[in-house]
Short mmCIF file of C-alpha atoms in Angstrom, two decimals:
data_model
loop_
_atom_site.label_atom_id
_atom_site.label_comp_id
_atom_site.label_asym_id
_atom_site.label_seq_id
_atom_site.Cartn_x
_atom_site.Cartn_y
_atom_site.Cartn_z
CA MET A 1 0.05 0.03 0.09
CA PRO A 2 1.66 3.41 -0.98
CA THR A 3 2.18 5.86 1.89
CA GLY A 4 3.54 9.22 2.03
CA ALA A 5 3.16 9.86 -1.66
CA ALA A 6 1.67 12.96 -3.13
CA PRO A 7 -2.23 12.75 -3.33
CA PRO A 8 -3.75 12.55 -6.73
CA ARG A 9 -4.59 15.76 -8.50
CA ALA A 10 -8.24 16.66 -7.59
CA THR A 11 -10.87 18.91 -9.11
CA ASP A 12 -12.68 21.69 -7.22
CA ASN A 13 -16.08 19.75 -6.76
CA ARG A 14 -15.66 18.97 -2.99
CA ARG A 15 -18.20 18.35 -0.24
CA VAL A 16 -17.11 19.13 3.27
CA ARG A 17 -18.69 17.86 6.44
CA GLY A 18 -17.68 18.54 10.09
CA ALA A 19 -18.02 21.13 12.81
CA GLY A 20 -18.02 24.80 12.24
CA ALA A 21 -15.02 26.93 11.98
CA ALA A 22 -15.19 27.76 15.65
CA ASP A 23 -13.87 24.40 16.72
CA THR A 24 -10.48 24.12 15.04
CA ASP A 25 -9.86 20.45 16.28
CA ALA A 26 -13.18 19.24 15.23
CA PRO A 27 -12.95 16.20 12.71
CA ARG A 28 -13.83 17.19 9.10
CA ALA A 29 -13.90 15.15 6.02
CA SER A 30 -14.22 16.09 2.32
CA TRP A 31 -14.41 14.04 -0.94
CA ARG A 32 -12.61 15.02 -4.11
CA ASP A 33 -12.85 13.42 -7.60
CA GLY A 34 -9.27 13.04 -8.72
CA ASP A 35 -7.49 11.45 -11.55
CA GLY A 36 -6.72 8.45 -9.53
CA GLY A 37 -10.21 7.98 -8.11
CA ARG A 38 -11.94 9.35 -5.13
CA LEU A 39 -9.73 11.09 -2.53
CA LEU A 40 -10.96 11.43 1.08
CA VAL A 41 -9.25 14.57 2.84
CA VAL A 42 -9.53 14.73 6.50
CA SER A 43 -8.44 17.07 9.23
CA GLY A 44 -8.84 17.75 12.94
CA ALA A 45 -8.64 15.39 15.88
CA TRP A 46 -9.84 11.82 15.11
CA THR A 47 -9.87 10.66 18.55
CA THR A 48 -12.13 8.66 21.08
CA ALA A 49 -13.23 11.93 22.45
CA ARG A 50 -14.59 13.07 19.12
CA LEU A 51 -16.58 9.75 18.27
CA SER A 52 -19.95 11.52 18.41
CA THR A 53 -18.90 14.01 15.71
CA ILE A 54 -17.29 11.26 13.66
CA GLU A 55 -20.37 9.26 13.76
CA ARG A 56 -22.28 12.06 12.35
CA LEU A 57 -19.80 12.09 9.46
CA ARG A 58 -20.30 8.48 8.95
CA ARG A 59 -24.13 8.75 8.49
CA GLY A 60 -23.67 10.48 5.12
CA ARG A 61 -20.66 8.61 3.82
CA GLU A 62 -20.16 8.32 0.12
CA PRO A 63 -18.77 5.36 -2.06
CA ALA A 64 -15.46 4.00 -1.01
CA ALA A 65 -12.38 6.13 -1.41
CA THR A 66 -9.27 5.04 -3.20
CA ALA A 67 -6.93 7.38 -1.17
CA ILE A 68 -6.90 9.12 2.11
CA ASP A 69 -5.10 12.52 2.75
CA ILE A 70 -4.39 12.89 6.54
CA GLY A 71 -2.15 15.84 6.26
CA GLY A 72 -4.56 18.11 8.16
CA VAL A 73 -5.09 15.54 11.12
CA THR A 74 -3.97 16.96 14.35
CA ALA A 75 -4.66 13.85 16.52
CA LEU A 76 -5.38 10.21 15.85
CA ASP A 77 -5.99 7.12 18.07
CA ALA A 78 -7.16 3.58 17.32
CA ASN A 79 -10.89 4.24 17.64
CA GLY A 80 -10.66 7.44 15.46
CA GLY A 81 -8.59 5.45 13.01
CA LEU A 82 -11.28 2.76 12.76
CA MET A 83 -13.99 5.24 12.17
CA LEU A 84 -11.93 6.97 9.56
CA LEU A 85 -11.33 3.65 7.68
CA ALA A 86 -15.08 2.99 7.94
CA LEU A 87 -15.75 6.43 6.52
CA ALA A 88 -13.31 5.67 3.73
CA GLY A 89 -15.16 2.38 2.90
CA VAL A 90 -12.54 -0.16 4.20
CA ASP A 91 -15.56 -2.11 5.78
CA GLN A 92 -17.19 -2.45 2.40
CA THR A 93 -15.98 -5.94 1.45
CA PRO A 94 -15.23 -6.25 -2.32
CA ALA A 95 -16.49 -9.17 -4.31
CA ASP A 96 -13.18 -11.00 -3.93
CA GLY A 97 -13.71 -11.04 -0.15
CA GLN A 98 -10.67 -8.71 0.59
CA ALA A 99 -10.74 -5.26 2.01
CA GLY A 100 -9.77 -2.50 -0.44
CA ASP A 101 -6.17 -1.23 -0.80
CA ILE A 102 -6.45 2.40 0.00
CA ALA A 103 -3.34 4.74 -0.34
CA VAL A 104 -2.53 7.06 2.57
CA HIS A 105 -0.98 10.42 2.04
CA GLY A 106 0.35 13.17 4.23
CA GLY A 107 0.71 13.06 8.00
CA ASP A 108 3.63 11.68 9.97
CA ASP A 109 4.88 8.10 9.95
CA ARG A 110 3.31 7.12 13.26
CA ARG A 111 -0.30 7.91 11.98
CA ARG A 112 0.35 6.28 8.63
CA ASP A 113 1.71 3.18 10.45
CA LEU A 114 -1.48 3.08 12.75
CA LEU A 115 -3.86 3.29 9.70
CA GLN A 116 -1.77 0.53 8.02
CA THR A 117 -2.05 -1.75 11.04
CA LEU A 118 -5.88 -1.21 11.25
CA MET A 119 -6.25 -1.68 7.61
CA THR A 120 -4.32 -4.99 7.76
CA ALA A 121 -6.69 -6.15 10.57
CA ALA A 122 -9.80 -4.95 8.56
CA ALA A 123 -8.53 -6.93 5.52
CA ALA A 124 -8.11 -10.14 7.55
CA GLU A 125 -11.63 -9.70 9.00
CA CYS A 126 -13.01 -9.09 5.44
CA GLY A 127 -11.20 -12.24 4.16
CA ARG A 128 -12.58 -14.48 7.00
CA LYS A 129 -15.28 -16.77 5.37
CA PRO A 130 -18.52 -16.98 7.29
CA ARG A 131 -19.44 -20.56 8.66
CA SER A 132 -21.84 -22.53 6.58
CA GLY A 133 -25.29 -23.12 8.17
CA GLY A 134 -27.35 -26.33 8.43
CA PHE A 135 -25.86 -29.68 8.10
CA LEU A 136 -22.59 -28.58 6.30
CA GLY A 137 -22.11 -26.16 9.15
CA MET A 138 -22.47 -28.96 11.61
CA VAL A 139 -20.05 -31.14 9.74
CA GLU A 140 -17.50 -28.28 9.49
CA THR A 141 -17.94 -27.50 13.18
CA THR A 142 -17.36 -31.24 14.03
CA GLY A 143 -14.33 -31.56 11.89
CA ARG A 144 -12.76 -28.38 13.09
CA ALA A 145 -13.41 -29.48 16.77
CA THR A 146 -11.90 -32.99 16.10
CA VAL A 147 -8.77 -31.39 14.41
CA ASN A 148 -8.25 -29.04 17.34
CA ALA A 149 -8.75 -31.86 19.84
CA LEU A 150 -6.25 -33.94 17.97
CA LYS A 151 -3.68 -31.05 17.83
CA GLU A 152 -4.16 -30.32 21.57
CA ALA A 153 -3.71 -34.15 22.38
CA ARG A 154 -0.35 -34.10 20.50
CA ASP A 155 0.64 -30.95 22.38
CA LEU A 156 -0.27 -32.52 25.59
CA VAL A 157 1.77 -35.68 24.88
CA GLY A 158 4.74 -33.51 24.09
CA PHE A 159 4.23 -31.68 27.37
CA ILE A 160 4.10 -34.93 29.25
CA GLY A 161 7.35 -35.87 27.81
CA LEU A 162 8.89 -32.49 28.75
CA VAL A 163 7.75 -32.97 32.29
CA THR A 164 8.96 -36.54 32.48
CA ILE A 165 12.43 -35.20 31.49
CA ALA A 166 12.20 -32.56 34.15
CA ILE A 167 11.30 -35.17 36.80
CA GLY A 168 14.23 -37.31 35.77
CA ARG A 169 16.52 -34.38 36.14
CA THR A 170 15.08 -33.74 39.60
CA ILE A 171 15.63 -37.30 40.64
CA PHE A 172 19.28 -37.17 39.74
CA GLN A 173 19.67 -33.54 40.93
CA PRO A 174 17.58 -33.13 44.08
CA ARG A 175 18.84 -29.58 44.59
CA ARG A 176 16.56 -28.58 41.54
CA LEU A 177 13.44 -29.22 43.59
CA ARG A 178 12.08 -26.08 45.28
CA MET A 179 11.09 -27.50 48.71
CA THR A 180 9.25 -24.33 49.81
CA ALA A 181 6.99 -24.40 46.88
CA LEU A 182 6.39 -28.17 47.24
CA VAL A 183 5.30 -27.87 50.93
CA SER A 184 3.10 -24.83 50.20
CA HIS A 185 1.28 -26.78 47.29
CA ILE A 186 0.81 -29.76 49.61
CA GLU A 187 -0.92 -27.62 52.10
CA ARG A 188 -3.07 -25.94 49.58
CA THR A 189 -4.01 -29.05 47.57
CA GLY A 190 -4.13 -31.49 50.46
CA LEU A 191 -4.89 -29.95 53.88
CA ASP A 192 -7.26 -27.42 52.63
CA ALA A 193 -9.28 -29.72 50.47
CA MET A 194 -9.81 -32.22 53.44
CA PRO A 195 -13.23 -30.60 54.53
CA ILE A 196 -14.96 -30.91 51.22
CA VAL A 197 -13.47 -34.35 50.45
CA GLY A 198 -14.37 -35.67 53.81
CA LEU A 199 -17.99 -34.26 53.62
CA LEU A 200 -18.62 -35.73 50.10
CA GLY A 201 -16.99 -39.02 51.04
CA PHE A 202 -19.28 -39.38 54.04
CA LEU A 203 -22.36 -38.58 52.11
CA ILE A 204 -21.41 -41.13 49.28
CA GLY A 205 -21.26 -43.73 51.89
CA VAL A 206 -24.67 -42.81 53.20
CA VAL A 207 -26.12 -42.85 49.66
CA LEU A 208 -24.62 -46.31 48.86
CA ALA A 209 -25.85 -47.79 52.19
CA TYR A 210 -29.39 -46.37 51.85
CA GLN A 211 -29.83 -47.32 48.03
CA GLY A 212 -28.27 -50.69 48.55
CA ALA A 213 -30.43 -51.51 51.49
CA ASP A 214 -33.62 -50.78 49.67
CA GLN A 215 -32.75 -53.26 47.05
CA LEU A 216 -31.26 -55.93 49.27
CA ARG A 217 -34.19 -55.82 51.66
CA GLN A 218 -36.30 -57.42 48.97
CA PHE A 219 -34.23 -60.65 49.33
CA GLY A 220 -33.77 -60.38 53.08
CA ALA A 221 -29.99 -59.69 52.59
CA GLU A 222 -29.51 -56.31 54.30
CA ILE A 223 -26.43 -57.49 55.90
CA PHE A 224 -24.74 -57.54 52.45
CA THR A 225 -25.22 -53.68 52.26
CA VAL A 226 -21.90 -53.54 54.19
CA ASN A 227 -20.18 -55.58 51.43
CA LEU A 228 -21.52 -53.07 48.80
CA VAL A 229 -20.30 -50.12 50.69
CA GLY A 230 -16.94 -51.56 51.42
CA VAL A 231 -16.14 -52.67 48.05
CA GLY A 232 -17.81 -49.77 46.23
CA VAL A 233 -15.93 -47.09 48.30
CA LEU A 234 -12.51 -48.75 48.44
CA ARG A 235 -12.37 -49.79 44.80
CA GLU A 236 -14.11 -47.05 42.86
CA MET A 237 -16.15 -44.33 44.56
CA GLY A 238 -13.42 -43.01 46.98
CA ILE A 239 -10.67 -42.46 44.42
CA LEU A 240 -13.07 -41.35 41.61
CA LEU A 241 -14.98 -38.87 43.64
CA THR A 242 -11.64 -37.50 45.22
CA ALA A 243 -10.00 -37.20 41.76
CA ILE A 244 -12.92 -35.37 40.34
CA ILE A 245 -12.84 -32.91 43.21
CA VAL A 246 -9.30 -32.31 42.91
CA ALA A 247 -9.50 -31.82 39.23
CA GLY A 248 -12.19 -29.10 39.72
CA ARG A 249 -10.37 -27.54 42.73
CA SER A 250 -6.71 -27.84 42.20
CA GLY A 251 -6.40 -28.34 38.52
CA SER A 252 -8.51 -25.19 37.81
CA ALA A 253 -6.31 -23.33 40.34
CA PHE A 254 -3.05 -24.49 38.67
CA THR A 255 -4.39 -23.11 35.31
CA ALA A 256 -5.58 -19.72 36.70
CA GLU A 257 -2.38 -19.20 38.64
CA ILE A 258 -0.04 -19.97 35.71
CA GLY A 259 -2.24 -18.34 33.27
CA ALA A 260 -2.10 -15.09 35.26
CA MET A 261 1.59 -15.25 35.40
CA THR A 262 1.74 -15.81 31.53
CA ILE A 263 -0.50 -12.72 30.96
CA ASN A 264 1.82 -10.59 33.36
CA GLU A 265 4.82 -11.89 31.48
CA GLU A 266 6.11 -13.57 34.61
CA VAL A 267 6.79 -16.74 32.67
CA ASP A 268 8.85 -14.83 30.06
CA ALA A 269 10.74 -13.26 32.87
CA ILE A 270 11.59 -16.72 34.28
CA ARG A 271 12.90 -17.83 30.96
CA THR A 272 14.93 -14.49 30.67
CA LEU A 273 16.71 -15.35 33.80
CA GLY A 274 17.74 -18.55 32.38
CA LEU A 275 15.36 -20.61 34.63
CA ASP A 276 13.06 -23.57 33.28
CA PRO A 277 9.34 -22.81 33.85
CA VAL A 278 8.67 -26.48 34.06
CA ASP A 279 11.16 -26.92 37.04
CA MET A 280 9.85 -23.79 38.65
CA LEU A 281 6.09 -24.00 38.19
CA VAL A 282 5.04 -27.49 37.05
CA VAL A 283 7.33 -30.04 39.05
CA PRO A 284 6.33 -28.72 42.56
CA ARG A 285 2.77 -28.83 41.66
CA MET A 286 2.85 -32.23 40.16
CA LEU A 287 4.72 -33.85 42.97
CA ALA A 288 2.56 -32.05 45.62
CA LEU A 289 -0.53 -33.43 44.10
CA MET A 290 0.94 -37.00 43.67
CA ILE A 291 1.68 -36.90 47.48
CA THR A 292 -1.77 -35.32 48.60
CA LEU A 293 -4.19 -37.22 46.35
CA PRO A 294 -3.36 -40.71 47.77
CA LEU A 295 -3.84 -39.23 51.32
CA LEU A 296 -6.95 -37.52 50.41
CA THR A 297 -8.20 -40.79 48.82
CA PHE A 298 -7.55 -42.71 52.04
CA PHE A 299 -9.36 -40.01 54.15
CA ALA A 300 -12.29 -40.18 51.63
CA ASN A 301 -12.36 -43.91 51.98
CA MET A 302 -12.58 -43.82 55.82
CA MET A 303 -15.21 -41.18 55.68
CA GLY A 304 -17.30 -43.19 53.16
CA LEU A 305 -17.12 -46.36 55.33
CA THR A 306 -18.14 -44.16 58.41
CA GLY A 307 -21.06 -42.87 56.46
CA GLY A 308 -21.99 -46.37 55.56
CA ALA A 309 -21.63 -47.47 59.10
CA VAL A 310 -24.00 -44.54 60.39
CA MET A 311 -26.64 -45.28 57.87
CA ALA A 312 -26.50 -49.04 58.59
CA LEU A 313 -26.86 -48.43 62.32
CA LEU A 314 -29.90 -46.17 61.76
CA THR A 315 -31.85 -47.91 59.13
CA LEU A 316 -30.65 -51.54 59.35
CA ASP A 317 -30.08 -51.85 63.07
CA ILE A 318 -26.62 -53.33 62.34
CA SER A 319 -24.35 -52.58 65.17
CA ILE A 320 -20.87 -51.10 64.83
CA ASP A 321 -19.45 -54.44 65.81
CA GLN A 322 -21.39 -56.24 63.14
CA TYR A 323 -20.56 -53.85 60.64
CA ILE A 324 -16.77 -54.13 61.28
CA ARG A 325 -16.99 -57.99 61.16
CA GLN A 326 -18.86 -57.96 58.07
CA LEU A 327 -16.48 -55.47 56.39
CA GLU A 328 -13.58 -57.76 57.37
CA SER A 329 -15.08 -60.58 55.56
CA ALA A 330 -15.98 -58.55 52.47
CA VAL A 331 -12.88 -56.57 51.58
CA THR A 332 -9.20 -57.58 51.57
CA ILE A 333 -5.96 -55.55 51.29
CA THR A 334 -6.26 -56.03 47.54
CA THR A 335 -9.54 -54.21 47.48
CA PHE A 336 -8.00 -51.27 49.34
CA LEU A 337 -4.90 -51.25 46.94
CA VAL A 338 -6.81 -51.35 43.83
CA GLY A 339 -8.22 -47.91 44.59
CA MET A 340 -5.04 -46.46 46.10
CA VAL A 341 -2.86 -47.50 43.17
CA LYS A 342 -4.83 -45.21 40.76
CA ALA A 343 -4.32 -42.02 42.89
CA PRO A 344 -0.73 -41.16 41.79
CA VAL A 345 -1.59 -41.72 38.09
CA PHE A 346 -4.65 -39.55 38.39
CA ALA A 347 -2.76 -36.84 40.34
CA ALA A 348 0.02 -36.67 37.73
CA MET A 349 -2.49 -36.18 34.84
CA ILE A 350 -4.58 -33.58 36.60
CA ALA A 351 -1.48 -31.63 37.42
CA MET A 352 0.00 -31.81 34.06
CA ILE A 353 -3.22 -30.90 32.25
CA GLY A 354 -3.75 -27.90 34.55
CA CYS A 355 -0.24 -26.58 34.16
CA PHE A 356 -0.35 -27.26 30.41
CA GLN A 357 -3.42 -25.08 29.96
CA GLY A 358 -1.96 -22.41 32.14
CA LEU A 359 1.26 -22.16 30.08
CA ARG A 360 -0.66 -21.89 26.78
CA VAL A 361 -3.21 -19.38 27.88
CA GLY A 362 -3.72 -16.29 25.61
CA ARG A 363 -3.07 -12.65 26.64
CA SER A 364 -6.52 -11.88 27.98
CA ALA A 365 -8.72 -12.40 31.00
CA ALA A 366 -11.19 -14.15 28.72
CA ALA A 367 -8.46 -16.67 27.74
CA VAL A 368 -7.71 -17.47 31.27
CA GLY A 369 -11.49 -18.29 31.78
CA ARG A 370 -11.46 -20.52 28.75
CA SER A 371 -8.40 -22.37 29.56
CA THR A 372 -9.57 -22.92 33.30
CA THR A 373 -12.84 -24.51 31.99
CA THR A 374 -10.85 -26.55 29.45
CA SER A 375 -8.53 -27.72 32.22
CA VAL A 376 -11.37 -28.86 34.47
CA VAL A 377 -13.27 -30.68 31.63
CA GLU A 378 -10.15 -32.36 30.27
CA GLY A 379 -9.02 -33.35 33.89
CA VAL A 380 -12.50 -34.97 34.69
CA PHE A 381 -12.55 -36.65 31.19
CA VAL A 382 -9.04 -38.01 31.62
CA VAL A 383 -9.81 -39.29 35.20
CA ILE A 384 -12.90 -41.17 33.98
CA LEU A 385 -11.00 -42.54 30.96
CA LEU A 386 -8.13 -43.74 33.01
CA ASP A 387 -10.47 -45.25 35.60
CA ALA A 388 -12.17 -47.31 32.91
CA LEU A 389 -8.81 -48.43 31.50
CA PHE A 390 -7.72 -49.52 35.06
CA SER A 391 -10.97 -51.41 35.42
CA VAL A 392 -10.37 -53.28 32.15
CA LEU A 393 -6.80 -54.00 33.18
CA PHE A 394 -7.70 -55.28 36.64
CA SER A 395 -10.44 -57.44 35.25
CA ILE A 396 -7.81 -58.95 32.75
CA LEU A 397 -5.46 -59.51 35.70
CA GLY A 398 -8.21 -61.08 37.81
CA VAL A 399 -7.67 -58.55 40.61
#
């Protein structure tokens, strides 16, 4: 796009719009028919404070200009520049789907560069094809979402490899581990989560005992409600419930924290200092969650069994002694370990997904919200997927 060149020779048939002569900084616009096409000559202050006056100029705009002369402009900002380009007809999309190429004459380099940047953005917006509607639109949306999901899965696998290398370095060089951050994250992800985990674990035990007793009472087998609560809580419900709570609580917190650091360029500052953001931000959070999730799972299991005992006592007249004896005959150490062995794997995936989404967040508050939502959804999905894979594996192994 030519800039700074002399405007095309124009005839005298001009039409001038704008404020009266009393306001020297008021935005004005006039069109001239020149040899090279229509020339838009503007003057005055084209700024946000003058948008009301500029809007009045736009109401009577003429066909698109081929050149703009900004030699008389005294002030220009982004909002005024956008309104100026709209007045010139840049937002009138040509038949080829691209914004028109308008020459800019006069003015200083800063103002011409600003208009150039705004025109480039307008051209990109004009060139963006609208999405199809109906069935084709649905197919396009599904295909686009599938491709984006595959790309994100590929990036996540690469990030898992990067974190694995960082963990290996930390094992061979323990001094790389930031113990203060590790202890702080253990407290925040473990100790602070105990009330909600304990309450929900207790309620799950109550629900399992109540619903199981209703069904087993039909066969006179209420005592086996204890078996249902014991096996259900220790093998599946305890770890699954706890992992979902942690994914929604700690995984989202990891994304929001690291995302805010990314927006504030703190992650860039870490790299500038020659430090590795994975060592500084990811490894402590991941190790902390791998320590706390098994402990939270054990706590949730005990609270679930306690809730089942309370419900059995109140509704089935099963004493605490009977409950414990029946529980000893129903569950084994293998039942307990089947649930506990899943906890470190779930914790590692939740932490890596949360940190991964935080590190790739965009430069806006809305991007942090989207990444946080994505982190929770992906974390819960991966937890349930891994739990299903573990169930198949344990079935094959006969555990």
